[in-house]
Amino acid sequence: MKQVYSWHQDSWKNLAQRFQQTQFPHALLLHGPSGTGKHDFAVTLAEAMLCNSNADGLETACGQCSACSLLQAETHPDYFMVEPEEEGKAIKIDQIRNLIEKLALSSHAGGYKIAIISPAEAMNTASANSLLKTLEEPPSNTIIILESSKPSALPATIRSRCQKARMDLPPRETALNWLQQHVREPDRAQILLDMCNGAPLNALKTAEQELDKAYQQMLQDW
């Protein structure tokens, strides 16, 4: 199960409080720069709300209950992830229609039904329009989480029907401390973070693909 990054703790506490007070929004838009961990935050949030151990509060998922076992097996009947079928492609209207049909059904586990749309800006005009009515009149116990690095690319009608939570870049020291836990060379971690404009997850992905080393080699050859 996923955990909350240190730079997201304040956002988590705010949403956890609202969850406990039964004031959680039925539609939530997580937005901010690429590489800050918005998608992981959305998944962690969904896992926590479906976890059987969170009847009275919102802690990260226990990882041991029956709901968590279903989530880990990617077979939880009340959890839906909508993403482009191919990277860089649009989220199609048929995908949204299929989601709406599933959300209209009763919860299998008797709790929440949670959908994540990622990235939300991948919805084309038809897809976004199809989602509008569900955002306006969501089925009971349904939460839709949209995740976007380009919220301005979303129709205003979509944005206006969601409550927003901004996921900013972490302070440089925070990002660097986290990155150095995964990249053991301190100087390399500094360079990676600079290459990725301070976005820690993008920096880690660059390290895993060794793109920074290829870039340094290219400079030396040049």
Short mmCIF file of N, CA, C and O in Angstrom, two decimals, residues 162-209:
data_model
loop_
_atom_site.label_atom_id
_atom_site.label_comp_id
_atom_site.label_asym_id
_atom_site.label_seq_id
_atom_site.Cartn_x
_atom_site.Cartn_y
_atom_site.Cartn_z
N CYS A 162 -15.71 20.71 -8.94
CA CYS A 162 -14.78 20.00 -8.06
C CYS A 162 -14.25 20.94 -6.98
O CYS A 162 -14.03 22.12 -7.23
N GLN A 163 -14.02 20.38 -5.80
CA GLN A 163 -13.24 21.11 -4.81
C GLN A 163 -11.77 20.83 -5.11
O GLN A 163 -11.41 19.73 -5.53
N LYS A 164 -10.93 21.83 -4.89
CA LYS A 164 -9.55 21.74 -5.37
C LYS A 164 -8.56 21.63 -4.22
O LYS A 164 -8.75 22.24 -3.17
N ALA A 165 -7.53 20.84 -4.44
CA ALA A 165 -6.42 20.72 -3.51
C ALA A 165 -5.13 20.84 -4.33
O ALA A 165 -4.88 20.01 -5.20
N ARG A 166 -4.36 21.88 -4.05
CA ARG A 166 -3.14 22.10 -4.82
C ARG A 166 -1.98 21.31 -4.23
O ARG A 166 -1.75 21.33 -3.03
N MET A 167 -1.26 20.62 -5.11
CA MET A 167 -0.10 19.84 -4.74
C MET A 167 1.15 20.55 -5.25
O MET A 167 1.55 20.38 -6.41
N ASP A 168 1.74 21.41 -4.42
CA ASP A 168 2.90 22.21 -4.84
C ASP A 168 4.19 21.40 -4.81
O ASP A 168 4.27 20.33 -4.19
N LEU A 169 5.22 21.95 -5.44
CA LEU A 169 6.56 21.38 -5.32
C LEU A 169 7.02 21.48 -3.87
O LEU A 169 6.75 22.49 -3.21
N PRO A 170 7.69 20.47 -3.35
CA PRO A 170 8.20 20.56 -1.98
C PRO A 170 9.38 21.53 -1.90
O PRO A 170 10.00 21.84 -2.93
N PRO A 171 9.69 22.04 -0.71
CA PRO A 171 10.90 22.84 -0.56
C PRO A 171 12.11 22.03 -1.05
O PRO A 171 12.13 20.79 -0.93
N ARG A 172 13.11 22.72 -1.56
CA ARG A 172 14.24 22.02 -2.17
C ARG A 172 14.91 21.05 -1.19
O ARG A 172 15.25 19.93 -1.56
N GLU A 173 15.09 21.48 0.05
CA GLU A 173 15.76 20.61 1.02
C GLU A 173 14.95 19.34 1.26
O GLU A 173 15.50 18.24 1.35
N THR A 174 13.64 19.48 1.34
CA THR A 174 12.76 18.31 1.52
C THR A 174 12.87 17.37 0.33
O THR A 174 12.99 16.15 0.50
N ALA A 175 12.81 17.95 -0.88
CA ALA A 175 12.92 17.12 -2.09
C ALA A 175 14.27 16.43 -2.17
O ALA A 175 14.37 15.25 -2.53
N LEU A 176 15.33 17.15 -1.80
CA LEU A 176 16.68 16.60 -1.89
C LEU A 176 16.87 15.48 -0.87
O LEU A 176 17.45 14.43 -1.21
N ASN A 177 16.38 15.67 0.34
CA ASN A 177 16.50 14.62 1.36
C ASN A 177 15.79 13.35 0.92
O ASN A 177 16.29 12.24 1.10
N TRP A 178 14.61 13.52 0.32
CA TRP A 178 13.87 12.35 -0.16
C TRP A 178 14.59 11.67 -1.31
O TRP A 178 14.73 10.44 -1.34
N LEU A 179 15.08 12.47 -2.25
CA LEU A 179 15.75 11.91 -3.42
C LEU A 179 17.03 11.18 -3.05
O LEU A 179 17.37 10.14 -3.63
N GLN A 180 17.74 11.70 -2.05
CA GLN A 180 19.01 11.08 -1.64
C GLN A 180 18.80 9.72 -0.99
O GLN A 180 19.74 8.94 -0.88
N GLN A 181 17.58 9.42 -0.56
CA GLN A 181 17.29 8.09 -0.04
C GLN A 181 17.22 7.06 -1.16
O GLN A 181 17.32 5.85 -0.92
N HIS A 182 17.02 7.54 -2.39
CA HIS A 182 16.90 6.65 -3.55
C HIS A 182 18.12 6.74 -4.47
O HIS A 182 18.43 5.78 -5.18
N VAL A 183 18.76 7.89 -4.48
CA VAL A 183 19.95 8.10 -5.30
C VAL A 183 21.12 8.35 -4.34
O VAL A 183 21.16 9.39 -3.69
N ARG A 184 22.01 7.42 -4.25
CA ARG A 184 23.02 7.45 -3.19
C ARG A 184 24.13 8.48 -3.41
O ARG A 184 24.86 8.81 -2.48
N GLU A 185 24.26 8.98 -4.63
CA GLU A 185 25.32 9.95 -4.90
C GLU A 185 24.77 11.36 -4.69
O GLU A 185 23.95 11.82 -5.47
N PRO A 186 25.23 12.05 -3.62
CA PRO A 186 24.67 13.38 -3.29
C PRO A 186 24.76 14.38 -4.44
O PRO A 186 23.80 15.11 -4.71
N ASP A 187 25.91 14.43 -5.11
CA ASP A 187 26.07 15.39 -6.21
C ASP A 187 25.10 15.08 -7.34
O ASP A 187 24.54 15.99 -7.97
N ARG A 188 24.90 13.80 -7.60
CA ARG A 188 23.99 13.41 -8.67
C ARG A 188 22.56 13.81 -8.32
O ARG A 188 21.80 14.25 -9.20
N ALA A 189 22.18 13.65 -7.07
CA ALA A 189 20.84 14.03 -6.64
C ALA A 189 20.60 15.52 -6.87
O ALA A 189 19.52 15.93 -7.32
N GLN A 190 21.62 16.33 -6.58
CA GLN A 190 21.50 17.77 -6.81
C GLN A 190 21.27 18.07 -8.29
O GLN A 190 20.40 18.87 -8.65
N ILE A 191 22.06 17.42 -9.14
CA ILE A 191 21.96 17.65 -10.58
C ILE A 191 20.59 17.20 -11.11
O ILE A 191 19.95 17.90 -11.90
N LEU A 192 20.14 16.03 -10.63
CA LEU A 192 18.84 15.51 -11.07
C LEU A 192 17.71 16.46 -10.71
O LEU A 192 16.82 16.72 -11.53
N LEU A 193 17.77 16.99 -9.50
CA LEU A 193 16.71 17.90 -9.06
C LEU A 193 16.72 19.19 -9.89
O LEU A 193 15.66 19.72 -10.25
N ASP A 194 17.93 19.66 -10.23
CA ASP A 194 18.03 20.86 -11.07
C ASP A 194 17.48 20.58 -12.46
O ASP A 194 16.78 21.42 -13.05
N MET A 195 17.80 19.40 -13.00
CA MET A 195 17.32 19.04 -14.34
C MET A 195 15.79 18.99 -14.40
O MET A 195 15.19 19.28 -15.44
N CYS A 196 15.17 18.63 -13.27
CA CYS A 196 13.71 18.40 -13.25
C CYS A 196 12.97 19.53 -12.54
O CYS A 196 11.84 19.33 -12.08
N ASN A 197 13.61 20.69 -12.44
CA ASN A 197 12.94 21.88 -11.89
C ASN A 197 12.38 21.65 -10.49
O ASN A 197 11.31 22.16 -10.14
N GLY A 198 13.08 20.84 -9.70
CA GLY A 198 12.68 20.65 -8.31
C GLY A 198 11.61 19.61 -8.08
O GLY A 198 11.13 19.46 -6.95
N ALA A 199 11.21 18.87 -9.12
CA ALA A 199 10.16 17.86 -8.98
C ALA A 199 10.79 16.52 -8.61
O ALA A 199 11.44 15.88 -9.45
N PRO A 200 10.63 16.05 -7.37
CA PRO A 200 11.37 14.87 -6.91
C PRO A 200 11.04 13.58 -7.65
O PRO A 200 11.94 12.78 -7.93
N LEU A 201 9.77 13.36 -8.00
CA LEU A 201 9.44 12.10 -8.67
C LEU A 201 9.95 12.08 -10.10
O LEU A 201 10.35 11.03 -10.61
N ASN A 202 9.92 13.23 -10.76
CA ASN A 202 10.51 13.30 -12.10
C ASN A 202 12.01 13.07 -12.04
O ASN A 202 12.59 12.43 -12.92
N ALA A 203 12.65 13.59 -10.98
CA ALA A 203 14.09 13.40 -10.80
C ALA A 203 14.42 11.92 -10.61
O ALA A 203 15.39 11.41 -11.18
N LEU A 204 13.61 11.23 -9.81
CA LEU A 204 13.84 9.81 -9.59
C LEU A 204 13.64 9.01 -10.88
O LEU A 204 14.43 8.10 -11.19
N LYS A 205 12.62 9.34 -11.63
CA LYS A 205 12.37 8.65 -12.91
C LYS A 205 13.54 8.88 -13.86
O LYS A 205 13.98 7.95 -14.56
N THR A 206 14.08 10.10 -13.88
CA THR A 206 15.23 10.41 -14.72
C THR A 206 16.44 9.57 -14.30
O THR A 206 17.19 9.07 -15.14
N ALA A 207 16.61 9.41 -12.99
CA ALA A 207 17.73 8.61 -12.47
C ALA A 207 17.57 7.14 -12.88
O ALA A 207 18.53 6.49 -13.29
N GLU A 208 16.35 6.62 -12.75
CA GLU A 208 16.11 5.21 -13.07
C GLU A 208 16.36 4.93 -14.55
O GLU A 208 16.80 3.83 -14.92
N GLN A 209 16.07 5.91 -15.38
CA GLN A 209 16.31 5.75 -16.81
C GLN A 209 17.73 6.16 -17.21
O GLN A 209 18.09 6.04 -18.39
#
